[in-house]
Amino acid sequence: MTAPSLDRFKRVVVKVGSSLLVDGAKGELRHEWLAALADDISALHARGVDVLVVSSGAIAMGRTVLKLPRGALKLEESQAAAAVGQIALAQAWADVLGRRGMIAGQILVTLWDTEERRRYLNARATLGRLMDLRAVPVVNENDTVATTEIRYGDNDRLAARVATMAGADLLVLLSDIDGLYTAPPHENPSAKLIPVVPRITADIESMAGGAASELSRGGMRTKIEAAKIATVGGTHMVIADGRVPNPLRRIAEGGPCTWFLTGSNPVSARKTWIAGAVEPKGVLHLDDGAAKAIRTGKSLLPAGVIRVEGGFERGDAVVLRAPDGGEIGRGLIAYDAADAAMIAGRSSKDIAALLGYSGRAEMVHRDDMALGAE
Ligand code: GLU
């Protein structure tokens, strides 16, 4: 499969990392770099493309102003830093886009704004309205009120969630690496850049540095998690080095990057929401028959589940894994973890005898399931 051309996309989310936007040593905004990126954004916008920005940098900017110590910050310190830095960050975007004739609109979201369905729909409507008005939404996590348990903590997954929520057809992650390598390049000099990933297999996950854990954070693993959210939700994703001037133009000109492709089928809004579950609470390991059955549109029955992991409750999102360890998709489970473990591998007609109540015949119903590209 070849890399798609940048011209074909109509709605694009551009995620900008803190290290690109803020000079770490001085804690100051890198104005020249931002201006060049804004030129790229302006070129897209002028062609009629809807552009959304997910911008980090609030904490990085605020910590300098507040003279907070170097190194990891305590939660309250990052909250304070974000409160100070977000003002300057939003102003910088409003100025740089404004000078090019675009209107910026700030949106700050928490994890609950995307995980709770009613709030998700509300945030989605606001994004939609801003874009109807041709404004450029500039999104960040609302770090001042996000606490440890309810925070993304990284803007890669937040950007993927925003992209699927906005129905974007492309997510661009601008980072300090030009894409996914066959092995971590700083450890292995012969590692090669992978230009196109048609499907996120177990191999791809391990290239990102060990078997991905659903709770892993930071670096390439988080980017792979973002790619899963994006591609299952119907959005292509590309990782590219943002440290060059005009990084979007460089992608358009065929510069080095990694594309993660989504299947061509349009995805329903509800399935997009399921696919984007940011904190799946467990994992179901399926046998070959069940993996094949759900890929042909069937529900997942307990009989096809080999093993159950995690401490989920009924209605929580869980990851569905094939026998080779690859993620097939995500779904909302009809049973609590203990009950799911009890009926795993058993026939649906035994459920009542095993659990003492007659629950659903399906462990995950097909309507509650979102699958990745084949
Ligand atoms: N939301 C954080 C900030 O604006 C950044 C998170 C990230 O770097 O991914 O500072």
mmCIF file of C-alpha atoms and ligand atoms in Angstrom:
data_model
loop_
_atom_site.group_PDB
_atom_site.id
_atom_site.type_symbol
_atom_site.label_atom_id
_atom_site.label_comp_id
_atom_site.label_asym_id
_atom_site.label_seq_id
_atom_site.Cartn_x
_atom_site.Cartn_y
_atom_site.Cartn_z
ATOM 1 C CA MET A 1 0.000 0.000 0.000
ATOM 2 C CA THR A 2 1.279 3.429 -0.826
ATOM 3 C CA ALA A 3 1.121 6.639 1.157
ATOM 4 C CA PRO A 4 -1.905 8.784 0.323
ATOM 5 C CA SER A 5 -1.396 12.278 -1.058
ATOM 6 C CA LEU A 6 -2.008 15.147 1.330
ATOM 7 C CA ASP A 7 -4.265 16.901 -1.233
ATOM 8 C CA ARG A 8 -7.092 14.430 -0.846
ATOM 9 C CA PHE A 9 -7.953 15.314 2.761
ATOM 10 C CA LYS A 10 -10.825 17.623 3.661
ATOM 11 C CA ARG A 11 -10.592 17.841 7.435
ATOM 12 C CA VAL A 12 -7.191 17.677 9.083
ATOM 13 C CA VAL A 13 -6.112 17.701 12.739
ATOM 14 C CA VAL A 14 -2.555 18.898 13.334
ATOM 15 C CA LYS A 15 -1.062 17.924 16.693
ATOM 16 C CA VAL A 16 1.881 19.995 17.843
ATOM 17 C CA GLY A 17 4.093 18.769 20.695
ATOM 18 C CA SER A 18 5.513 20.976 23.468
ATOM 19 C CA SER A 19 9.134 20.446 22.439
ATOM 20 C CA LEU A 20 8.398 21.891 18.997
ATOM 21 C CA LEU A 21 6.530 24.931 20.192
ATOM 22 C CA VAL A 22 8.497 25.853 23.288
ATOM 23 C CA ASP A 23 12.236 26.235 23.617
ATOM 24 C CA GLY A 24 12.883 23.954 26.600
ATOM 25 C CA ALA A 25 15.903 25.847 27.924
ATOM 26 C CA LYS A 26 14.335 29.316 27.820
ATOM 27 C CA GLY A 27 10.700 28.314 28.174
ATOM 28 C CA GLU A 28 9.858 30.680 25.348
ATOM 29 C CA LEU A 29 7.667 30.175 22.343
ATOM 30 C CA ARG A 30 9.520 29.408 19.110
ATOM 31 C CA HIS A 31 7.866 32.181 17.113
ATOM 32 C CA GLU A 32 9.616 31.617 13.814
ATOM 33 C CA TRP A 33 8.824 27.949 13.716
ATOM 34 C CA LEU A 34 5.191 28.612 14.644
ATOM 35 C CA ALA A 35 4.914 31.235 11.897
ATOM 36 C CA ALA A 36 6.156 28.736 9.289
ATOM 37 C CA LEU A 37 3.681 26.117 10.503
ATOM 38 C CA ALA A 38 0.906 28.709 10.365
ATOM 39 C CA ASP A 39 1.839 29.328 6.707
ATOM 40 C CA ASP A 40 1.322 25.612 6.053
ATOM 41 C CA ILE A 41 -2.009 25.671 7.905
ATOM 42 C CA SER A 42 -3.068 28.752 6.003
ATOM 43 C CA ALA A 43 -2.316 27.032 2.676
ATOM 44 C CA LEU A 44 -4.606 24.130 3.648
ATOM 45 C CA HIS A 45 -7.319 26.425 4.987
ATOM 46 C CA ALA A 46 -7.274 28.537 1.818
ATOM 47 C CA ARG A 47 -7.939 25.367 -0.201
ATOM 48 C CA GLY A 48 -11.139 24.868 1.794
ATOM 49 C CA VAL A 49 -9.737 22.227 4.167
ATOM 50 C CA ASP A 50 -11.081 22.344 7.747
ATOM 51 C CA VAL A 51 -8.073 22.526 10.034
ATOM 52 C CA LEU A 52 -8.040 21.775 13.765
ATOM 53 C CA VAL A 53 -4.998 22.238 15.939
ATOM 54 C CA VAL A 54 -4.243 20.208 19.068
ATOM 55 C CA SER A 55 -1.525 22.173 20.782
ATOM 56 C CA SER A 56 0.581 21.230 23.772
ATOM 57 C CA GLY A 57 2.858 23.679 25.494
ATOM 58 C CA ALA A 58 0.762 25.190 28.294
ATOM 59 C CA ILE A 59 2.722 23.482 31.045
ATOM 60 C CA ALA A 60 6.079 24.075 29.349
ATOM 61 C CA MET A 61 5.367 27.801 29.013
ATOM 62 C CA GLY A 62 3.779 28.300 32.424
ATOM 63 C CA ARG A 63 6.492 26.546 34.405
ATOM 64 C CA THR A 64 9.098 29.083 33.301
ATOM 65 C CA VAL A 65 6.918 32.063 34.138
ATOM 66 C CA LEU A 66 6.270 30.601 37.593
ATOM 67 C CA LYS A 67 9.955 29.665 37.974
ATOM 68 C CA LEU A 68 9.088 26.084 38.859
ATOM 69 C CA PRO A 69 12.005 23.646 39.285
ATOM 70 C CA ARG A 70 13.318 21.559 36.362
ATOM 71 C CA GLY A 71 12.381 17.882 36.143
ATOM 72 C CA ALA A 72 9.037 16.227 36.770
ATOM 73 C CA LEU A 73 6.375 18.464 38.277
ATOM 74 C CA LYS A 74 3.900 17.476 40.950
ATOM 75 C CA LEU A 75 0.296 17.376 39.773
ATOM 76 C CA GLU A 76 -0.630 20.678 41.476
ATOM 77 C CA GLU A 77 2.439 22.315 39.945
ATOM 78 C CA SER A 78 1.498 21.212 36.426
ATOM 79 C CA GLN A 79 -2.050 22.413 37.044
ATOM 80 C CA ALA A 80 -0.734 25.816 38.091
ATOM 81 C CA ALA A 81 1.733 25.917 35.190
ATOM 82 C CA ALA A 82 -1.041 25.077 32.720
ATOM 83 C CA ALA A 83 -3.274 27.806 34.168
ATOM 84 C CA VAL A 84 -0.576 30.390 33.459
ATOM 85 C CA GLY A 85 0.779 28.958 30.211
ATOM 86 C CA GLN A 86 -2.542 28.297 28.490
ATOM 87 C CA ILE A 87 -3.308 32.035 28.274
ATOM 88 C CA ALA A 88 -0.098 32.737 26.397
ATOM 89 C CA LEU A 89 -0.471 29.618 24.278
ATOM 90 C CA ALA A 90 -3.991 30.481 23.132
ATOM 91 C CA GLN A 91 -2.959 34.086 22.461
ATOM 92 C CA ALA A 92 -0.009 32.909 20.357
ATOM 93 C CA TRP A 93 -2.305 30.786 18.184
ATOM 94 C CA ALA A 94 -4.922 33.544 17.894
ATOM 95 C CA ASP A 95 -2.199 35.990 16.785
ATOM 96 C CA VAL A 96 -0.359 33.771 14.359
ATOM 97 C CA LEU A 97 -3.542 32.486 12.697
ATOM 98 C CA GLY A 98 -5.166 35.923 12.853
ATOM 99 C CA ARG A 99 -2.274 37.489 10.943
ATOM 100 C CA ARG A 100 -3.069 35.048 8.157
ATOM 101 C CA GLY A 101 -6.776 35.846 8.128
ATOM 102 C CA MET A 102 -7.925 32.857 10.199
ATOM 103 C CA ILE A 103 -9.969 32.885 13.408
ATOM 104 C CA ALA A 104 -8.821 30.688 16.296
ATOM 105 C CA GLY A 105 -11.277 29.220 18.840
ATOM 106 C CA GLN A 106 -9.950 27.716 22.070
ATOM 107 C CA ILE A 107 -11.381 24.413 23.308
ATOM 108 C CA LEU A 108 -10.142 22.833 26.530
ATOM 109 C CA VAL A 109 -11.337 19.297 27.195
ATOM 110 C CA THR A 110 -11.025 16.780 29.997
ATOM 111 C CA LEU A 111 -11.090 13.020 29.677
ATOM 112 C CA TRP A 112 -14.713 12.968 30.776
ATOM 113 C CA ASP A 113 -15.685 15.341 27.995
ATOM 114 C CA THR A 114 -14.725 12.621 25.539
ATOM 115 C CA GLU A 115 -15.543 9.460 27.507
ATOM 116 C CA GLU A 116 -19.021 10.387 28.682
ATOM 117 C CA ARG A 117 -21.272 10.102 25.685
ATOM 118 C CA ARG A 118 -23.495 13.138 26.260
ATOM 119 C CA ARG A 119 -20.543 15.453 26.860
ATOM 120 C CA TYR A 120 -18.783 13.931 23.885
ATOM 121 C CA LEU A 121 -21.728 14.792 21.645
ATOM 122 C CA ASN A 122 -21.774 18.301 23.067
ATOM 123 C CA ALA A 123 -18.057 18.862 22.426
ATOM 124 C CA ARG A 124 -18.490 17.426 18.944
ATOM 125 C CA ALA A 125 -21.291 19.874 18.172
ATOM 126 C CA THR A 126 -19.138 22.830 19.278
ATOM 127 C CA LEU A 127 -16.257 21.695 17.075
ATOM 128 C CA GLY A 128 -18.659 21.272 14.164
ATOM 129 C CA ARG A 129 -20.142 24.732 14.590
ATOM 130 C CA LEU A 130 -16.712 26.374 14.776
ATOM 131 C CA MET A 131 -15.702 24.648 11.568
ATOM 132 C CA ASP A 132 -18.958 25.608 9.826
ATOM 133 C CA LEU A 133 -17.923 29.168 10.627
ATOM 134 C CA ARG A 134 -14.468 28.438 9.121
ATOM 135 C CA ALA A 135 -12.736 29.050 12.458
ATOM 136 C CA VAL A 136 -9.763 26.907 13.488
ATOM 137 C CA PRO A 137 -10.389 25.094 16.787
ATOM 138 C CA VAL A 138 -7.265 25.087 18.966
ATOM 139 C CA VAL A 139 -7.630 22.242 21.448
ATOM 140 C CA ASN A 140 -5.715 21.244 24.560
ATOM 141 C CA GLU A 141 -6.436 19.167 27.617
ATOM 142 C CA ASN A 142 -7.891 21.233 30.461
ATOM 143 C CA ASP A 143 -4.841 20.472 32.575
ATOM 144 C CA THR A 144 -5.801 22.838 35.382
ATOM 145 C CA VAL A 145 -8.699 20.635 36.444
ATOM 146 C CA ALA A 146 -7.518 17.243 35.187
ATOM 147 C CA THR A 147 -6.432 14.983 38.042
ATOM 148 C CA THR A 148 -4.294 11.881 37.823
ATOM 149 C CA GLU A 149 -7.143 9.414 37.428
ATOM 150 C CA ILE A 150 -9.024 11.443 34.883
ATOM 151 C CA ARG A 151 -6.481 12.821 32.548
ATOM 152 C CA TYR A 152 -5.083 11.953 29.182
ATOM 153 C CA GLY A 153 -1.708 13.332 30.187
ATOM 154 C CA ASP A 154 -0.567 13.148 26.566
ATOM 155 C CA ASN A 155 -1.874 15.041 23.605
ATOM 156 C CA ASP A 156 -1.301 12.177 21.119
ATOM 157 C CA ARG A 157 -4.318 10.201 22.283
ATOM 158 C CA LEU A 158 -6.268 13.398 22.923
ATOM 159 C CA ALA A 159 -5.597 14.443 19.322
ATOM 160 C CA ALA A 160 -6.741 11.046 18.019
ATOM 161 C CA ARG A 161 -9.922 11.318 20.038
ATOM 162 C CA VAL A 162 -10.533 14.859 18.783
ATOM 163 C CA ALA A 163 -9.870 13.750 15.198
ATOM 164 C CA THR A 164 -12.440 10.954 15.298
ATOM 165 C CA MET A 165 -14.882 13.132 17.235
ATOM 166 C CA ALA A 166 -14.619 15.838 14.565
ATOM 167 C CA GLY A 167 -14.917 13.300 11.743
ATOM 168 C CA ALA A 168 -11.474 14.334 10.447
ATOM 169 C CA ASP A 169 -10.056 12.243 7.615
ATOM 170 C CA LEU A 170 -6.451 12.882 8.651
ATOM 171 C CA LEU A 171 -4.517 13.320 11.880
ATOM 172 C CA VAL A 172 -0.958 14.643 11.625
ATOM 173 C CA LEU A 173 1.228 14.063 14.694
ATOM 174 C CA LEU A 174 4.166 16.435 14.534
ATOM 175 C CA SER A 175 6.831 15.025 16.757
ATOM 176 C CA ASP A 176 10.587 14.957 17.304
ATOM 177 C CA ILE A 177 10.939 11.713 15.336
ATOM 178 C CA ASP A 178 10.024 11.184 11.698
ATOM 179 C CA GLY A 179 7.940 8.075 12.218
ATOM 180 C CA LEU A 180 7.868 4.463 13.379
ATOM 181 C CA TYR A 181 11.090 2.473 13.023
ATOM 182 C CA THR A 182 11.512 -1.308 12.923
ATOM 183 C CA ALA A 183 13.281 -0.900 16.308
ATOM 184 C CA PRO A 184 13.949 2.099 18.538
ATOM 185 C CA PRO A 185 16.542 3.993 16.371
ATOM 186 C CA HIS A 186 18.597 5.285 19.308
ATOM 187 C CA GLU A 187 19.222 1.687 20.420
ATOM 188 C CA ASN A 188 19.576 0.094 17.024
ATOM 189 C CA PRO A 189 21.350 2.045 14.266
ATOM 190 C CA SER A 190 20.182 -0.353 11.538
ATOM 191 C CA ALA A 191 16.507 0.332 12.345
ATOM 192 C CA LYS A 192 14.477 1.346 9.287
ATOM 193 C CA LEU A 193 11.633 3.822 8.970
ATOM 194 C CA ILE A 194 8.322 2.170 8.052
ATOM 195 C CA PRO A 195 6.563 4.395 5.497
ATOM 196 C CA VAL A 196 3.108 2.791 5.609
ATOM 197 C CA VAL A 197 1.332 0.686 8.242
ATOM 198 C CA PRO A 198 -1.828 -0.775 6.674
ATOM 199 C CA ARG A 199 -2.863 -2.490 9.927
ATOM 200 C CA ILE A 200 -1.607 -2.334 13.513
ATOM 201 C CA THR A 201 -0.477 -5.895 14.203
ATOM 202 C CA ALA A 202 1.231 -7.334 17.281
ATOM 203 C CA ASP A 203 4.552 -6.888 15.411
ATOM 204 C CA ILE A 204 3.899 -3.201 14.903
ATOM 205 C CA GLU A 205 3.048 -2.793 18.568
ATOM 206 C CA SER A 206 6.298 -4.466 19.586
ATOM 207 C CA MET A 207 8.330 -2.189 17.287
ATOM 208 C CA ALA A 208 7.061 0.708 19.338
ATOM 209 C CA GLY A 209 8.992 -0.715 22.280
ATOM 210 C CA GLY A 210 7.745 -3.912 23.872
ATOM 211 C CA ALA A 211 4.265 -5.330 23.919
ATOM 212 C CA ALA A 212 1.924 -2.395 24.285
ATOM 213 C CA SER A 213 0.119 -2.230 27.565
ATOM 214 C CA GLU A 214 -3.272 -0.583 27.515
ATOM 215 C CA LEU A 215 -1.996 1.736 30.207
ATOM 216 C CA SER A 216 1.369 2.639 28.734
ATOM 217 C CA ARG A 217 2.249 6.290 28.375
ATOM 218 C CA GLY A 218 4.604 8.399 26.382
ATOM 219 C CA GLY A 219 6.737 8.071 23.294
ATOM 220 C CA MET A 220 6.006 5.775 20.394
ATOM 221 C CA ARG A 221 3.689 3.494 22.362
ATOM 222 C CA THR A 222 1.324 6.342 23.025
ATOM 223 C CA LYS A 223 1.485 7.217 19.334
ATOM 224 C CA ILE A 224 0.507 3.653 18.432
ATOM 225 C CA GLU A 225 -2.395 3.905 20.879
ATOM 226 C CA ALA A 226 -3.356 7.136 19.121
ATOM 227 C CA ALA A 227 -3.094 5.364 15.757
ATOM 228 C CA LYS A 228 -5.498 2.654 16.950
ATOM 229 C CA ILE A 229 -8.046 5.213 18.096
ATOM 230 C CA ALA A 230 -7.712 7.135 14.838
ATOM 231 C CA THR A 231 -7.753 4.250 12.374
ATOM 232 C CA VAL A 232 -10.576 2.313 14.015
ATOM 233 C CA GLY A 233 -12.554 5.573 14.061
ATOM 234 C CA GLY A 234 -12.087 6.125 10.315
ATOM 235 C CA THR A 235 -9.197 8.640 10.381
ATOM 236 C CA HIS A 236 -5.814 8.147 8.680
ATOM 237 C CA MET A 237 -2.829 9.165 10.776
ATOM 238 C CA VAL A 238 0.669 10.271 9.877
ATOM 239 C CA ILE A 239 3.651 10.775 12.184
ATOM 240 C CA ALA A 240 6.270 13.201 10.910
ATOM 241 C CA ASP A 241 9.216 15.164 12.219
ATOM 242 C CA GLY A 242 8.001 18.599 13.176
ATOM 243 C CA ARG A 243 11.426 20.059 13.888
ATOM 244 C CA VAL A 244 11.857 21.263 10.316
ATOM 245 C CA PRO A 245 10.294 24.513 9.111
ATOM 246 C CA ASN A 246 7.035 23.950 7.151
ATOM 247 C CA PRO A 247 6.527 20.354 8.316
ATOM 248 C CA LEU A 248 3.169 19.949 6.546
ATOM 249 C CA ARG A 249 4.631 21.031 3.229
ATOM 250 C CA ARG A 250 7.384 18.492 3.766
ATOM 251 C CA ILE A 251 4.839 15.682 4.156
ATOM 252 C CA ALA A 252 3.059 16.869 0.990
ATOM 253 C CA GLU A 253 6.389 16.776 -0.847
ATOM 254 C CA GLY A 254 6.942 13.161 0.162
ATOM 255 C CA GLY A 255 9.322 13.737 3.103
ATOM 256 C CA PRO A 256 10.008 10.883 5.536
ATOM 257 C CA CYS A 257 7.051 9.906 7.724
ATOM 258 C CA THR A 258 4.897 6.931 8.748
ATOM 259 C CA TRP A 259 1.300 6.599 7.585
ATOM 260 C CA PHE A 260 -1.250 4.533 9.498
ATOM 261 C CA LEU A 261 -4.129 3.769 7.181
ATOM 262 C CA THR A 262 -7.756 3.304 8.078
ATOM 263 C CA GLY A 263 -10.127 0.914 6.297
ATOM 264 C CA SER A 264 -12.281 2.546 3.665
ATOM 265 C CA ASN A 265 -15.627 1.701 5.257
ATOM 266 C CA PRO A 266 -17.399 4.649 6.821
ATOM 267 C CA VAL A 267 -17.744 4.127 10.559
ATOM 268 C CA SER A 268 -20.911 4.969 12.466
ATOM 269 C CA ALA A 269 -20.666 7.716 15.071
ATOM 270 C CA ARG A 270 -21.352 5.303 17.916
ATOM 271 C CA LYS A 271 -18.662 2.886 16.767
ATOM 272 C CA THR A 272 -16.211 5.750 16.489
ATOM 273 C CA TRP A 273 -16.930 6.567 20.090
ATOM 274 C CA ILE A 274 -16.390 2.954 21.163
ATOM 275 C CA ALA A 275 -13.179 2.696 19.143
ATOM 276 C CA GLY A 276 -11.837 5.800 20.818
ATOM 277 C CA ALA A 277 -12.263 4.479 24.379
ATOM 278 C CA VAL A 278 -9.115 5.914 25.818
ATOM 279 C CA GLU A 279 -8.795 3.745 28.872
ATOM 280 C CA PRO A 280 -10.022 0.242 28.030
ATOM 281 C CA LYS A 281 -10.500 -1.591 31.293
ATOM 282 C CA GLY A 282 -9.620 -5.096 30.153
ATOM 283 C CA VAL A 283 -8.623 -7.481 27.404
ATOM 284 C CA LEU A 284 -10.414 -10.497 25.925
ATOM 285 C CA HIS A 285 -8.177 -13.043 24.192
ATOM 286 C CA LEU A 286 -10.170 -14.759 21.446
ATOM 287 C CA ASP A 287 -9.703 -18.089 19.733
ATOM 288 C CA ASP A 288 -9.271 -18.248 16.001
ATOM 289 C CA GLY A 289 -12.920 -19.086 15.291
ATOM 290 C CA ALA A 290 -14.212 -16.144 17.318
ATOM 291 C CA ALA A 291 -11.674 -13.768 15.742
ATOM 292 C CA LYS A 292 -12.879 -14.833 12.287
ATOM 293 C CA ALA A 293 -16.552 -14.681 13.285
ATOM 294 C CA ILE A 294 -16.418 -11.118 14.584
ATOM 295 C CA ARG A 295 -14.525 -10.036 11.473
ATOM 296 C CA THR A 296 -17.487 -11.233 9.431
ATOM 297 C CA GLY A 297 -19.849 -9.100 11.506
ATOM 298 C CA LYS A 298 -20.937 -11.588 14.195
ATOM 299 C CA SER A 299 -21.237 -10.908 17.915
ATOM 300 C CA LEU A 300 -18.645 -12.316 20.300
ATOM 301 C CA LEU A 301 -19.941 -15.314 22.234
ATOM 302 C CA PRO A 302 -18.388 -16.499 25.516
ATOM 303 C CA ALA A 303 -17.399 -19.804 23.844
ATOM 304 C CA GLY A 304 -14.759 -18.034 21.731
ATOM 305 C CA VAL A 305 -13.027 -16.294 24.628
ATOM 306 C CA ILE A 306 -9.899 -18.066 25.838
ATOM 307 C CA ARG A 307 -8.832 -15.690 28.566
ATOM 308 C CA VAL A 308 -10.066 -12.545 30.303
ATOM 309 C CA GLU A 309 -7.810 -9.838 31.788
ATOM 310 C CA GLY A 310 -8.586 -6.726 33.776
ATOM 311 C CA GLY A 311 -10.971 -5.399 36.394
ATOM 312 C CA PHE A 312 -13.808 -4.147 34.212
ATOM 313 C CA GLU A 313 -17.473 -3.731 34.923
ATOM 314 C CA ARG A 314 -20.406 -4.405 32.669
ATOM 315 C CA GLY A 315 -20.588 -1.693 29.968
ATOM 316 C CA ASP A 316 -16.845 -0.883 30.126
ATOM 317 C CA ALA A 317 -14.702 -0.824 27.012
ATOM 318 C CA VAL A 318 -12.389 -3.807 26.528
ATOM 319 C CA VAL A 319 -9.783 -4.661 23.901
ATOM 320 C CA LEU A 320 -10.331 -7.736 21.727
ATOM 321 C CA ARG A 321 -7.159 -9.619 20.826
ATOM 322 C CA ALA A 322 -6.595 -12.368 18.235
ATOM 323 C CA PRO A 323 -4.573 -15.522 19.087
ATOM 324 C CA ASP A 324 -1.431 -13.850 17.619
ATOM 325 C CA GLY A 325 -1.828 -11.047 20.162
ATOM 326 C CA GLY A 326 -2.871 -8.424 17.600
ATOM 327 C CA GLU A 327 -5.709 -6.092 18.519
ATOM 328 C CA ILE A 328 -8.805 -6.756 16.423
ATOM 329 C CA GLY A 329 -10.967 -4.063 17.891
ATOM 330 C CA ARG A 330 -12.719 -2.791 20.977
ATOM 331 C CA GLY A 331 -16.150 -3.315 22.422
ATOM 332 C CA LEU A 332 -18.428 -2.670 25.357
ATOM 333 C CA ILE A 333 -18.671 -5.854 27.414
ATOM 334 C CA ALA A 334 -21.960 -7.209 28.694
ATOM 335 C CA TYR A 335 -20.498 -8.761 31.871
ATOM 336 C CA ASP A 336 -18.338 -7.797 34.873
ATOM 337 C CA ALA A 337 -14.811 -9.235 34.896
ATOM 338 C CA ALA A 338 -15.548 -12.041 37.397
ATOM 339 C CA ASP A 339 -18.632 -13.221 35.508
ATOM 340 C CA ALA A 340 -16.884 -12.921 32.147
ATOM 341 C CA ALA A 341 -14.042 -15.128 33.436
ATOM 342 C CA MET A 342 -16.568 -17.667 34.665
ATOM 343 C CA ILE A 343 -18.392 -18.041 31.341
ATOM 344 C CA ALA A 344 -15.323 -17.696 29.071
ATOM 345 C CA GLY A 345 -14.959 -20.745 26.868
ATOM 346 C CA ARG A 346 -18.450 -21.981 27.735
ATOM 347 C CA SER A 347 -21.574 -22.246 25.681
ATOM 348 C CA SER A 348 -24.121 -19.418 25.984
ATOM 349 C CA LYS A 349 -26.804 -21.872 27.054
ATOM 350 C CA ASP A 350 -24.806 -22.617 30.235
ATOM 351 C CA ILE A 351 -24.737 -18.957 31.342
ATOM 352 C CA ALA A 352 -27.742 -19.183 33.648
ATOM 353 C CA ALA A 353 -26.407 -22.321 35.352
ATOM 354 C CA LEU A 354 -22.913 -20.848 35.777
ATOM 355 C CA LEU A 355 -23.901 -17.396 37.001
ATOM 356 C CA GLY A 356 -27.294 -17.933 38.567
ATOM 357 C CA TYR A 357 -28.958 -15.425 36.242
ATOM 358 C CA SER A 358 -29.601 -15.422 32.529
ATOM 359 C CA GLY A 359 -27.424 -12.676 31.077
ATOM 360 C CA ARG A 360 -26.949 -11.828 27.412
ATOM 361 C CA ALA A 361 -25.955 -14.651 25.099
ATOM 362 C CA GLU A 362 -23.198 -12.424 23.704
ATOM 363 C CA MET A 363 -20.132 -11.328 25.633
ATOM 364 C CA VAL A 364 -19.830 -8.325 23.287
ATOM 365 C CA HIS A 365 -22.718 -7.590 20.953
ATOM 366 C CA ARG A 366 -21.859 -6.686 17.351
ATOM 367 C CA ASP A 367 -23.533 -3.271 17.773
ATOM 368 C CA ASP A 368 -21.212 -2.542 20.690
ATOM 369 C CA MET A 369 -18.054 -3.422 18.804
ATOM 370 C CA ALA A 370 -15.673 -1.417 16.605
ATOM 371 C CA LEU A 371 -13.097 -3.346 14.584
ATOM 372 C CA GLY A 372 -9.800 -2.244 13.092
ATOM 373 C CA ALA A 373 -8.926 -2.480 9.407
ATOM 374 C CA GLU A 374 -8.483 -6.017 8.055
HETATM 375 N N1 GLU B 1 -1.519 19.265 27.713
HETATM 376 C C1 GLU B 1 -0.119 19.442 27.987
HETATM 377 C C2 GLU B 1 0.299 20.907 27.836
HETATM 378 O O1 GLU B 1 -0.318 21.656 27.149
HETATM 379 C C3 GLU B 1 0.771 18.631 27.070
HETATM 380 C C4 GLU B 1 0.599 17.151 27.007
HETATM 381 C C5 GLU B 1 1.580 16.545 25.997
HETATM 382 O O2 GLU B 1 2.691 17.059 25.902
HETATM 383 O O3 GLU B 1 1.261 15.596 25.295
HETATM 384 O O4 GLU B 1 1.303 21.346 28.349
#
